Coordinates of C-alpha atoms (C1' of nucleotides) in Angstrom, one line a residue:
Chain A
X1 CA -41.9 -17.8 -30.2
X2 CA -44.9 -19.8 -28.7
X3 CA -45.1 -23.4 -30.6
X4 CA -48.3 -24.1 -31.9
X5 CA -48.6 -27.8 -32.5
X6 CA -50.2 -29.8 -34.6
X7 CA -50.5 -27.7 -37.9
X8 CA -49.5 -30.6 -40.5
X9 CA -52.1 -33.4 -41.8
X10 CA -54.0 -34.4 -38.8
X11 CA -54.5 -37.6 -39.7
X12 CA -50.9 -38.6 -40.0
X13 CA -49.9 -36.8 -37.2
X14 CA -52.8 -38.4 -34.9
X15 CA -51.6 -41.8 -36.5
X16 CA -48.4 -41.5 -35.3
X17 CA -49.4 -40.6 -32.0
X18 CA -51.5 -43.6 -31.2
X19 CA -49.2 -45.6 -33.1
X20 CA -51.9 -46.6 -35.3
X21 CA -49.4 -48.3 -37.9
X22 CA -52.4 -48.7 -40.4
X23 CA -55.1 -51.6 -40.5
X24 CA -52.8 -53.6 -42.8
X25 CA -50.1 -53.6 -40.0
X26 CA -46.7 -52.9 -41.4
X27 CA -45.9 -54.3 -44.9
X28 CA -42.1 -54.8 -43.4
X29 CA -40.0 -55.3 -46.2
X30 CA -40.4 -52.9 -48.9
X31 CA -37.5 -51.5 -51.8
X32 CA -35.3 -49.2 -50.6
X33 CA -32.6 -49.3 -48.1
X34 CA -33.7 -50.1 -44.2
X35 CA -34.1 -47.4 -42.0
X36 CA -31.2 -46.8 -39.8
X37 CA -33.3 -45.1 -37.2
X38 CA -37.0 -45.4 -35.6
X39 CA -39.6 -42.7 -35.2
X40 CA -39.1 -43.5 -31.4
X41 CA -35.4 -42.7 -31.7
X42 CA -35.7 -39.4 -33.2
X43 CA -38.2 -38.4 -30.8
X44 CA -36.4 -39.7 -27.8
X45 CA -33.4 -37.7 -29.2
X46 CA -35.6 -34.7 -29.6
X47 CA -36.5 -34.9 -25.8
X48 CA -32.8 -35.1 -25.1
X49 CA -32.0 -32.2 -27.0
X50 CA -34.5 -30.0 -25.2
X51 CA -33.9 -31.2 -21.5
X52 CA -30.9 -29.9 -22.1
X53 CA -31.0 -26.8 -24.2
X54 CA -34.2 -25.8 -24.2
X55 CA -36.7 -25.5 -26.8
X56 CA -34.4 -22.5 -28.2
X57 CA -31.6 -25.1 -28.7
X58 CA -34.2 -27.7 -30.2
X59 CA -33.0 -27.5 -33.8
X60 CA -33.5 -30.1 -36.5
X61 CA -29.4 -30.0 -37.1
X62 CA -29.1 -30.6 -33.1
X63 CA -31.3 -33.6 -33.1
X64 CA -29.8 -35.0 -36.6
X65 CA -26.0 -34.5 -35.1
X66 CA -27.1 -36.5 -32.0
X67 CA -28.8 -39.3 -34.1
X68 CA -25.2 -39.2 -36.5
X69 CA -27.1 -37.8 -39.2
X70 CA -28.0 -34.6 -40.8
X71 CA -30.9 -32.2 -40.3
X72 CA -32.7 -33.6 -43.6
X73 CA -32.6 -37.1 -42.5
X74 CA -35.4 -36.3 -39.7
X75 CA -37.7 -35.5 -42.6
X76 CA -38.0 -39.4 -43.4
X77 CA -39.7 -40.1 -40.0
X78 CA -41.4 -36.8 -39.2
X79 CA -43.0 -34.5 -41.5
X80 CA -42.2 -31.2 -40.0
X81 CA -40.7 -29.9 -36.8
X82 CA -44.0 -29.1 -35.3
X83 CA -45.1 -32.6 -35.8
X84 CA -41.7 -33.6 -34.0
X85 CA -42.5 -31.6 -31.1
X86 CA -46.0 -33.1 -30.9
X87 CA -45.1 -36.3 -30.7
X88 CA -42.4 -35.4 -27.9
X89 CA -44.7 -33.5 -26.1
X90 CA -47.1 -36.4 -25.8
X91 CA -44.3 -38.9 -25.2
X92 CA -42.9 -37.3 -22.0
X93 CA -46.6 -37.0 -20.7
X94 CA -46.4 -40.6 -20.3
X95 CA -44.4 -40.2 -16.9
X96 CA -47.3 -38.1 -15.5
X97 CA -50.4 -41.1 -15.8
X98 CA -49.4 -43.4 -13.0
X99 CA -51.7 -42.9 -10.2
X100 CA -49.4 -42.9 -7.4
X101 CA -51.7 -42.0 -4.6
X102 CA -54.3 -44.4 -5.6
X103 CA -57.3 -44.5 -3.0
X104 CA -55.7 -41.9 -0.7
X105 CA -57.8 -38.7 0.1
X106 CA -58.1 -36.3 -2.5
X107 CA -56.1 -33.7 -0.5
X108 CA -53.2 -36.4 -0.6
X109 CA -53.6 -37.1 -3.9
X110 CA -53.6 -33.7 -5.2
X111 CA -50.5 -32.7 -3.5
X112 CA -49.0 -35.6 -4.9
X113 CA -49.9 -34.7 -8.1
X114 CA -48.4 -31.3 -8.0
X115 CA -45.2 -32.6 -6.5
X116 CA -44.7 -34.9 -9.6
X117 CA -45.7 -32.6 -12.0
X118 CA -42.9 -29.9 -10.1
X119 CA -40.6 -32.5 -10.8
X120 CA -42.0 -33.2 -14.2
X121 CA -41.5 -29.9 -15.6
X122 CA -37.9 -29.4 -14.1
X123 CA -37.0 -32.7 -15.9
X124 CA -38.6 -31.5 -19.1
X125 CA -38.8 -27.2 -19.0
X126 CA -39.5 -26.9 -22.6
X127 CA -42.9 -28.4 -21.9
X128 CA -44.2 -25.4 -20.4
X129 CA -43.5 -23.3 -23.4
X130 CA -45.3 -25.4 -25.9
X131 CA -48.9 -23.5 -26.4
X132 CA -51.9 -25.6 -24.7
X133 CA -54.5 -23.6 -27.1
X134 CA -54.4 -26.5 -29.8
X135 CA -53.8 -29.9 -27.7
X136 CA -52.0 -32.7 -28.9
X137 CA -54.9 -34.9 -28.4
X138 CA -52.2 -37.8 -27.7
X139 CA -53.0 -40.8 -25.6
X140 CA -50.7 -39.7 -23.1
X141 CA -51.8 -36.3 -22.7
X142 CA -55.4 -37.4 -22.7
X143 CA -54.3 -40.5 -19.7
X144 CA -52.6 -37.2 -17.4
X145 CA -55.8 -35.2 -17.6
X146 CA -57.9 -38.4 -16.9
X147 CA -55.7 -39.2 -13.9
X148 CA -56.1 -35.6 -12.4
X149 CA -59.7 -36.1 -13.1
X150 CA -59.9 -39.0 -11.0
X151 CA -58.3 -37.2 -8.2
X152 CA -60.4 -34.6 -8.0
X153 CA -63.8 -37.0 -8.5
X154 CA -64.2 -37.5 -4.9
X155 CA -64.5 -33.5 -4.5
X156 CA -67.9 -34.0 -5.9
X157 CA -67.8 -30.8 -7.5
X158 CA -69.9 -30.2 -11.1
X159 CA -68.3 -30.6 -14.5
X160 CA -68.7 -26.8 -15.0
X161 CA -66.5 -26.1 -11.8
X162 CA -64.0 -28.8 -12.2
X163 CA -62.9 -27.6 -15.5
X164 CA -62.1 -24.4 -14.2
X165 CA -60.5 -25.6 -11.0
X166 CA -58.5 -27.9 -13.6
X167 CA -57.3 -25.1 -15.4
X168 CA -56.3 -23.0 -12.3
X169 CA -54.4 -26.0 -11.2
X170 CA -53.0 -26.3 -14.3
X171 CA -51.9 -22.6 -14.9
X172 CA -50.4 -22.4 -11.7
X173 CA -48.2 -25.8 -11.6
X174 CA -47.3 -24.6 -15.2
X175 CA -46.1 -21.2 -14.1
X176 CA -44.6 -21.9 -10.9
X177 CA -42.6 -24.6 -12.6
X178 CA -41.5 -23.0 -15.4
X179 CA -40.2 -20.4 -13.3
X180 CA -38.4 -22.5 -11.4
X181 CA -37.2 -24.3 -14.5
X182 CA -36.0 -20.8 -16.3
X183 CA -34.1 -19.6 -13.3
X184 CA -31.8 -22.8 -13.6
X185 CA -31.8 -22.4 -17.3
X186 CA -30.9 -18.8 -17.0
X187 CA -28.0 -19.3 -14.5
X188 CA -26.8 -22.0 -16.7
X189 CA -27.0 -20.0 -20.2
X190 CA -25.9 -16.8 -18.7
X191 CA -23.1 -18.4 -16.6
X192 CA -24.5 -15.9 -14.2
X193 CA -25.9 -17.3 -10.9
X194 CA -28.8 -15.6 -9.1
X195 CA -26.8 -14.3 -6.6
X196 CA -24.6 -12.8 -9.0
X197 CA -27.4 -11.2 -10.9
X198 CA -28.6 -9.4 -7.8
X199 CA -25.7 -8.1 -6.1
X200 CA -24.8 -6.8 -10.0
X201 CA -28.3 -4.8 -10.1
X202 CA -29.3 -4.1 -6.4
X203 CA -26.6 -1.3 -6.1
X204 CA -27.7 0.2 -9.3
X205 CA -31.1 0.0 -8.4
X206 CA -30.4 1.8 -5.0
X207 CA -28.7 4.5 -7.1
X208 CA -31.1 4.8 -9.4
X209 CA -34.3 4.8 -7.6
X210 CA -33.0 6.4 -3.9
X211 CA -36.7 7.1 -2.6
X212 CA -37.4 3.1 -3.2
X213 CA -38.6 2.4 0.0
X214 CA -41.1 5.3 0.8
X215 CA -42.1 4.7 -3.2
X216 CA -42.4 1.1 -3.0
X217 CA -43.1 0.6 0.5
X218 CA -45.4 -2.6 0.7
X219 CA -42.5 -4.1 -1.7
X220 CA -40.2 -3.1 1.2
X221 CA -42.1 -5.1 3.6
X222 CA -42.8 -7.7 1.4
X223 CA -39.0 -8.1 1.0
X224 CA -38.1 -7.7 4.7
X225 CA -40.6 -10.8 5.4
X226 CA -38.0 -13.2 3.5
X227 CA -35.7 -16.1 5.1
X228 CA -32.5 -15.5 3.2
X229 CA -31.7 -19.1 4.4
X230 CA -34.2 -20.6 2.2
X231 CA -32.8 -19.4 -0.8
X232 CA -29.1 -20.2 -0.4
X233 CA -30.0 -23.8 -1.0
X234 CA -32.3 -23.3 -4.2
X235 CA -31.8 -20.1 -5.3
X236 CA -34.2 -16.9 -4.9
X237 CA -36.8 -17.5 -7.7
X238 CA -37.1 -21.0 -7.6
X239 CA -37.8 -20.7 -3.9
X240 CA -40.4 -18.2 -4.6
X241 CA -41.8 -20.6 -7.2
X242 CA -42.1 -23.2 -4.8
X243 CA -43.9 -20.9 -2.2
X244 CA -46.2 -20.0 -4.9
X245 CA -47.0 -23.6 -5.4
X246 CA -47.5 -24.4 -2.0
X247 CA -49.4 -21.9 -1.1
X248 CA -51.6 -21.5 -4.1
X249 CA -52.4 -25.1 -3.6
X250 CA -53.2 -24.5 -0.4
X251 CA -55.6 -21.8 -0.7
X252 CA -57.2 -23.7 -3.8
X253 CA -57.9 -26.8 -1.5
X254 CA -59.5 -24.8 1.4
X255 CA -61.5 -23.0 -1.5
X256 CA -62.5 -26.2 -2.7
X257 CA -63.6 -27.7 0.8
X258 CA -65.2 -24.6 1.7
X259 CA -67.6 -24.0 -1.3
X260 CA -68.1 -27.9 -1.6
X261 CA -72.2 -27.9 -1.8
X262 CA -74.7 -30.9 -2.2
X263 CA -75.9 -29.5 -5.4
X264 CA -72.2 -29.6 -6.9
X265 CA -72.7 -33.3 -6.3
X266 CA -72.0 -35.5 -9.4
Chain B
X1 CA -37.4 -19.3 -27.2
X2 CA -37.7 -17.8 -23.5
X3 CA -36.4 -14.9 -23.8
X4 CA -33.7 -13.5 -20.9
X5 CA -34.0 -10.0 -20.1
X6 CA -31.1 -7.6 -18.8
X7 CA -28.2 -9.3 -19.8
X8 CA -26.4 -6.2 -21.0
X9 CA -24.7 -3.5 -18.6
X10 CA -27.0 -3.1 -15.6
X11 CA -26.2 0.4 -15.5
X12 CA -26.9 1.6 -19.0
X13 CA -29.9 -0.5 -19.0
X14 CA -31.5 0.9 -15.3
X15 CA -30.7 4.5 -16.2
X16 CA -32.9 4.0 -19.2
X17 CA -35.7 2.1 -17.6
X18 CA -35.7 4.9 -14.9
X19 CA -34.9 7.5 -17.5
X20 CA -31.6 8.6 -15.3
X21 CA -30.5 11.1 -17.9
X22 CA -27.5 11.7 -16.1
X23 CA -26.9 14.1 -13.0
X24 CA -25.5 17.1 -15.3
X25 CA -28.7 16.8 -17.3
X26 CA -28.8 16.4 -21.3
X27 CA -25.8 18.5 -23.1
X28 CA -28.4 18.4 -25.8
X29 CA -26.5 19.8 -28.8
X30 CA -23.6 18.1 -29.7
X31 CA -21.7 17.3 -33.0
X32 CA -23.3 15.2 -35.7
X33 CA -26.4 15.2 -36.9
X34 CA -29.6 15.4 -34.8
X35 CA -31.2 12.0 -33.6
X36 CA -34.3 11.5 -36.0
X37 CA -35.8 9.5 -33.2
X38 CA -36.3 9.2 -29.9
X39 CA -35.8 6.1 -27.6
X40 CA -39.7 6.4 -26.6
X41 CA -40.6 6.4 -30.3
X42 CA -38.4 2.8 -31.2
X43 CA -40.0 1.6 -27.7
X44 CA -43.4 2.5 -28.7
X45 CA -42.5 0.8 -32.4
X46 CA -41.2 -2.2 -30.8
X47 CA -44.8 -2.7 -29.0
X48 CA -46.7 -2.1 -31.9
X49 CA -44.6 -4.9 -33.7
X50 CA -44.9 -7.4 -30.8
X51 CA -48.6 -6.5 -30.3
X52 CA -49.5 -7.3 -33.4
X53 CA -47.1 -10.2 -34.6
X54 CA -46.2 -11.5 -31.2
X55 CA -42.9 -12.2 -30.1
X56 CA -41.7 -14.3 -33.1
X57 CA -42.4 -11.4 -35.0
X58 CA -40.4 -9.0 -33.2
X59 CA -37.3 -8.5 -35.2
X60 CA -35.0 -5.3 -35.3
X61 CA -35.6 -5.0 -39.2
X62 CA -39.4 -4.7 -38.4
X63 CA -39.3 -2.4 -35.9
X64 CA -37.0 -0.6 -37.9
X65 CA -39.1 -0.6 -40.9
X66 CA -41.9 0.5 -38.8
X67 CA -39.9 3.8 -38.3
X68 CA -38.5 4.2 -41.3
X69 CA -34.8 3.1 -40.8
X70 CA -32.8 -0.1 -41.2
X71 CA -32.4 -2.4 -38.3
X72 CA -29.0 -1.3 -37.8
X73 CA -30.3 2.6 -36.8
X74 CA -32.2 0.9 -33.5
X75 CA -28.6 0.4 -32.4
X76 CA -28.0 4.0 -31.8
X77 CA -30.9 4.1 -29.4
X78 CA -30.8 0.6 -27.7
X79 CA -27.7 -1.6 -27.3
X80 CA -29.5 -4.8 -27.9
X81 CA -32.7 -6.4 -28.6
X82 CA -32.8 -7.7 -25.1
X83 CA -32.3 -4.1 -23.8
X84 CA -35.2 -3.4 -26.1
X85 CA -37.6 -6.0 -24.7
X86 CA -36.9 -4.9 -21.2
X87 CA -38.0 -1.2 -22.0
X88 CA -40.9 -2.6 -23.7
X89 CA -41.9 -4.8 -20.5
X90 CA -41.6 -2.1 -18.3
X91 CA -43.3 0.3 -20.6
X92 CA -46.6 -1.4 -21.1
X93 CA -46.6 -2.1 -17.2
X94 CA -47.5 1.6 -16.8
X95 CA -51.1 0.4 -17.8
X96 CA -51.7 -1.7 -14.6
X97 CA -50.1 1.0 -12.0
X98 CA -53.5 2.7 -11.3
X99 CA -55.8 1.9 -8.7
X100 CA -59.2 1.3 -9.9
X101 CA -60.9 0.2 -7.3
X102 CA -59.4 2.1 -4.5
X103 CA -61.0 1.7 -1.3
X104 CA -63.5 -1.0 -2.1
X105 CA -63.8 -4.4 -0.6
X106 CA -60.6 -6.2 -1.1
X107 CA -62.4 -9.3 -3.0
X108 CA -63.7 -6.3 -5.2
X109 CA -60.5 -4.8 -5.8
X110 CA -58.9 -8.3 -6.4
X111 CA -61.5 -9.2 -9.3
X112 CA -61.0 -5.8 -10.9
X113 CA -57.2 -6.5 -10.6
X114 CA -57.8 -9.8 -12.3
X115 CA -59.8 -8.8 -15.2
X116 CA -57.6 -5.8 -16.2
X117 CA -54.8 -8.0 -16.0
X118 CA -56.7 -10.1 -18.4
X119 CA -57.2 -7.3 -20.6
X120 CA -53.5 -6.3 -20.5
X121 CA -52.6 -9.5 -21.5
X122 CA -54.7 -9.7 -24.7
X123 CA -53.8 -6.3 -25.3
X124 CA -50.1 -7.0 -25.2
X125 CA -49.8 -10.9 -25.5
X126 CA -46.2 -11.3 -25.8
X127 CA -45.8 -9.9 -22.0
X128 CA -46.4 -13.5 -20.7
X129 CA -43.8 -14.9 -22.9
X130 CA -40.9 -13.0 -21.5
X131 CA -39.7 -15.1 -18.3
X132 CA -40.1 -13.7 -14.8
X133 CA -37.2 -15.0 -13.4
X134 CA -34.9 -12.2 -14.0
X135 CA -37.2 -9.2 -13.3
X136 CA -36.6 -6.3 -15.1
X137 CA -36.7 -4.0 -12.1
X138 CA -38.0 -1.0 -13.9
X139 CA -40.2 1.8 -12.1
X140 CA -43.5 0.4 -13.7
X141 CA -43.1 -3.2 -12.9
X142 CA -42.6 -2.4 -9.6
X143 CA -45.3 0.2 -9.2
X144 CA -48.0 -2.6 -10.9
X145 CA -46.8 -5.0 -7.8
X146 CA -47.1 -2.3 -5.0
X147 CA -50.6 -2.0 -6.5
X148 CA -51.6 -5.8 -6.0
X149 CA -50.0 -5.8 -2.6
X150 CA -52.1 -2.7 -1.5
X151 CA -55.1 -4.8 -2.8
X152 CA -53.9 -7.6 -0.7
X153 CA -53.1 -5.5 2.4
X154 CA -56.5 -5.5 4.1
X155 CA -56.6 -9.2 4.3
X156 CA -54.1 -9.3 7.0
X157 CA -52.5 -12.1 5.7
X158 CA -48.4 -12.3 6.7
X159 CA -45.8 -11.2 4.3
X160 CA -44.6 -14.7 3.7
X161 CA -47.8 -16.1 3.0
X162 CA -48.3 -13.0 0.6
X163 CA -45.4 -13.7 -1.7
X164 CA -46.9 -17.1 -2.2
X165 CA -50.3 -16.0 -3.0
X166 CA -49.2 -13.0 -5.0
X167 CA -47.1 -15.9 -7.1
X168 CA -50.1 -18.0 -7.1
X169 CA -52.6 -15.3 -8.6
X170 CA -49.6 -14.0 -11.0
X171 CA -49.0 -17.3 -12.6
X172 CA -52.9 -18.0 -12.7
X173 CA -53.7 -14.8 -14.7
X174 CA -50.8 -15.0 -16.6
X175 CA -51.3 -18.7 -17.5
X176 CA -55.4 -18.0 -18.4
X177 CA -54.6 -14.7 -20.3
X178 CA -51.6 -16.4 -22.5
X179 CA -54.0 -19.2 -23.1
X180 CA -56.5 -16.9 -24.6
X181 CA -54.0 -14.6 -26.3
X182 CA -52.5 -17.8 -28.2
X183 CA -55.8 -18.9 -29.2
X184 CA -56.4 -15.7 -30.9
X185 CA -53.3 -15.3 -32.3
X186 CA -53.3 -19.4 -33.7
X187 CA -56.3 -18.5 -35.4
X188 CA -54.9 -15.5 -36.9
X189 CA -51.9 -16.9 -37.7
X190 CA -52.9 -20.4 -39.0
X191 CA -56.2 -19.3 -40.6
X192 CA -57.8 -22.0 -39.0
X193 CA -60.4 -20.9 -36.8
X194 CA -60.7 -23.2 -33.2
X195 CA -64.1 -24.5 -34.8
X196 CA -62.5 -25.4 -38.1
X197 CA -59.5 -27.0 -36.1
X198 CA -61.8 -29.1 -33.7
X199 CA -63.9 -30.4 -36.8
X200 CA -60.5 -31.4 -38.6
X201 CA -59.5 -33.2 -35.7
X202 CA -62.5 -34.7 -33.8
X203 CA -63.4 -37.7 -36.2
X204 CA -59.6 -38.6 -36.9
X205 CA -59.5 -38.9 -33.0
X206 CA -62.4 -40.9 -32.8
X207 CA -61.0 -43.2 -35.9
X208 CA -57.7 -43.9 -34.1
X209 CA -59.3 -44.1 -30.4
X210 CA -62.6 -45.7 -31.1
X211 CA -62.5 -46.9 -27.5
X212 CA -62.1 -43.3 -26.3
X213 CA -65.2 -43.0 -24.0
X214 CA -64.4 -46.1 -22.1
X215 CA -60.8 -45.1 -21.9
X216 CA -61.0 -41.8 -20.7
X217 CA -64.7 -41.9 -19.0
X218 CA -63.9 -38.6 -16.8
X219 CA -62.9 -36.6 -19.6
X220 CA -65.8 -38.0 -21.7
X221 CA -67.9 -36.8 -18.5
X222 CA -66.0 -33.6 -18.3
X223 CA -66.7 -32.5 -21.9
X224 CA -70.6 -33.6 -21.8
X225 CA -70.8 -30.9 -19.1
X226 CA -70.1 -28.1 -21.7
X227 CA -72.1 -25.2 -22.6
X228 CA -71.4 -25.0 -26.4
X229 CA -73.5 -21.6 -26.6
X230 CA -70.6 -20.2 -24.6
X231 CA -68.0 -21.2 -27.3
X232 CA -69.4 -19.7 -29.8
X233 CA -69.0 -15.9 -28.9
X234 CA -65.5 -16.2 -27.8
X235 CA -63.9 -19.7 -29.0
X236 CA -63.9 -22.8 -27.0
X237 CA -59.9 -22.2 -25.6
X238 CA -60.5 -18.6 -24.4
X239 CA -63.7 -19.6 -22.8
X240 CA -61.9 -22.3 -20.8
X241 CA -59.3 -19.7 -19.5
X242 CA -62.0 -17.4 -18.8
X243 CA -63.6 -20.4 -17.0
X244 CA -60.3 -21.1 -15.0
X245 CA -59.6 -17.7 -13.9
X246 CA -62.9 -17.0 -12.6
X247 CA -63.3 -20.4 -11.0
X248 CA -59.6 -20.3 -9.8
X249 CA -60.2 -16.7 -8.4
X250 CA -63.1 -17.6 -6.7
X251 CA -61.2 -20.5 -4.8
X252 CA -58.3 -18.6 -4.2
X253 CA -60.8 -16.0 -2.3
X254 CA -62.2 -18.3 -0.3
X255 CA -59.2 -20.1 0.5
X256 CA -57.8 -16.9 1.7
X257 CA -60.8 -16.0 3.7
X258 CA -61.1 -19.1 5.6
X259 CA -57.4 -19.7 6.5
X260 CA -57.0 -15.9 7.6
X261 CA -56.2 -16.3 11.1
X262 CA -55.1 -13.9 14.0
X263 CA -51.8 -14.9 13.9
X264 CA -51.5 -14.1 10.6
X265 CA -52.4 -10.3 11.0
X266 CA -49.4 -8.3 10.0
Chain C
dC1 C1' -13.7 30.1 -42.8
dG2 C1' -11.6 25.3 -42.7
dC3 C1' -10.9 21.5 -40.5
dC4 C1' -11.7 17.8 -36.9
dG5 C1' -14.1 14.9 -34.5
dA6 C1' -18.4 13.1 -33.2
dC7 C1' -22.3 11.0 -34.3
dA8 C1' -26.8 9.2 -36.7
dC9 C1' -27.3 6.4 -40.5
dT10 C1' -26.5 2.7 -44.1
dT11 C1' -24.9 -1.5 -46.7
dT12 C1' -22.1 -5.7 -46.4
dA13 C1' -21.5 -9.8 -44.2
dC14 C1' -21.2 -14.1 -41.1
dG15 C1' -23.1 -17.8 -38.8
dG16 C1' -27.4 -19.7 -37.6
dC17 C1' -32.2 -21.4 -38.7
dA18 C1' -36.5 -24.4 -41.3
dT19 C1' -37.0 -27.0 -45.4
dA20 C1' -37.7 -27.0 -50.7
dA21 C1' -35.2 -29.6 -54.6
dG22 C1' -32.6 -32.8 -56.5
dG23 C1' -29.3 -36.5 -56.3
dA24 C1' -26.6 -40.7 -54.6
dG25 C1' -26.7 -45.3 -53.7
dA26 C1' -29.4 -49.3 -51.6
dT27 C1' -32.7 -52.8 -51.6
dG28 C1' -37.0 -55.1 -52.6
dT29 C1' -39.8 -56.8 -56.8
dC30 C1' -40.6 -58.3 -61.6
Chain D
dG1 C1' -30.6 -57.4 -65.2
dA2 C1' -34.2 -53.6 -65.1
dC3 C1' -36.7 -50.5 -62.5
dA4 C1' -39.2 -48.6 -58.7
dT5 C1' -38.8 -47.2 -54.0
dC6 C1' -36.5 -45.8 -50.3
dT7 C1' -32.8 -43.4 -46.7
dC8 C1' -29.9 -40.0 -46.9
dC9 C1' -27.1 -36.7 -48.8
dT10 C1' -26.0 -31.9 -50.4
dT11 C1' -26.9 -27.6 -52.0
dA12 C1' -29.8 -23.5 -52.3
dT13 C1' -33.4 -19.6 -50.5
dG14 C1' -35.1 -16.3 -47.3
dC15 C1' -35.2 -15.0 -42.5
dC16 C1' -32.6 -13.8 -37.8
dG17 C1' -28.9 -10.9 -34.6
dT18 C1' -25.4 -8.0 -34.9
dA19 C1' -20.4 -7.0 -36.1
dA20 C1' -17.6 -4.1 -39.1
dA21 C1' -16.8 -0.3 -41.8
dG22 C1' -18.3 3.4 -44.8
dT23 C1' -20.9 7.7 -45.8
dG24 C1' -22.2 12.4 -45.1
dT25 C1' -24.2 15.8 -41.4
dC26 C1' -23.2 18.8 -37.8
dG27 C1' -20.9 21.4 -33.8
dG28 C1' -17.1 23.4 -32.0
dC29 C1' -12.2 25.3 -32.1
dG30 C1' -8.1 27.0 -34.6

DNA sequence: CGCCGACACTTTACGGCATAAGGAGATGTC
DNA sequence: GACATCTCCTTATGCCGTAAAGTGTCGGCG
């Protein structure tokens, strides 16, 4: 279920990631029929399939079909499904390397980063399902991280603490965006909107747990504080996720601000 | 890949979740052979399989085999793999309902909650892969959330902001623990420790990106600040995840503290 | 007692998945 | 023209969830 990237030959995958076509460049004319596809085309097709049908829909057959080939044809360009996913992962991260709020206050720049990351994950919902424990180590993944560090640099927080904060920010954005993306995906795949889903379950819950309000008083209090108008536009869960990101970011920024000390500098 | 729970008949699944055996209780002696298993046994077997082999290893065949049955035998007790997962999900959350730091300062109680949640996710690594967008609505899931709210209650933060903070905390703990859990799982499944993995890739990265240090100065700075001794004990990624949780929690607590205003009360 | 229907559980089958193995045809070099 | 090499294909294997149909066991009713 969780996809572990980078299992094949590291040398090969790394060369493809950094598009190191070999020290002697490409010999270019070799015997055999000319390739009808390119690696970039295969990766792009993979991204298109995953964007629409999720990681579950990313099959070699589906990618091949999009390119007018069979599944096995892809193995000419890519050694593995895992390698394809590595390349897809790094490719989409190119969308996150540009510093859009260059020179702005770090709080502003961080907010811009979070907003862009949110959009990014909604565009490519499968990204948040790829495990982070075996980083792909591609150029774009590195560049995207470098950008976040450039934003946090002016806070003067130490390297040690910065690593923790980067992790916390990443988990927050990933988690919130994943929830929103899955909410949309679930509605599409199951053909049941969130409202429908809730209307079907709410009375059943009430029937099966008639003492809900006394048993879970704080949950009841929490629900009572909702502004239903917000939900209609984007759906309950997506709204919750958006709020979690906004509130989490706010609280983290406040926490960084208050905990900055001279000893943290550099 | 992402598992959407609760797709079957809501009435049936909810009744099983809340163990509402029907208003007329159990008729108990009916024609036909006596059931050799119980629902609880099936759910427990599912949890055992998933704990060891992950969601990817959770197959009806595997669960059946653990119980000395075929895959199809399970359909007597459970209508679906999704329903089984719902029941497993709520069942394990029973481990998180007890208030262990009752009456303590909310900062202490929150730290205890985070530590327990961390352990919980390492015990049941598959939980963080179940989508949160279609909550199971079982008794234990509700009770676990109620407990977190009880901890946050003394901060006096409004319901609206509390929802955001709860989401942020959940995403942080889920993300960090998932990373640690996947790190262990990857080492086990691929038979390659994190150190081995890194030693295989580090020189390749250096060869393919000789200008790494000038291209990614801040990443280089970040890596330089690492205390290698920490990693030996638990592995690099698990340590990173632990730090992210600790630092994120610290910063969120500081942020809550500083942003508490009289207007937030109640 | 004998039979019927309900029920637990099994075997078999289907379409989907990644990918190993081997074959067909195209294209370059000699 | 022969041959090596390359792209792309077909086929096969062993997984998955679960539909369909069969087997044997039991309680209740005649």
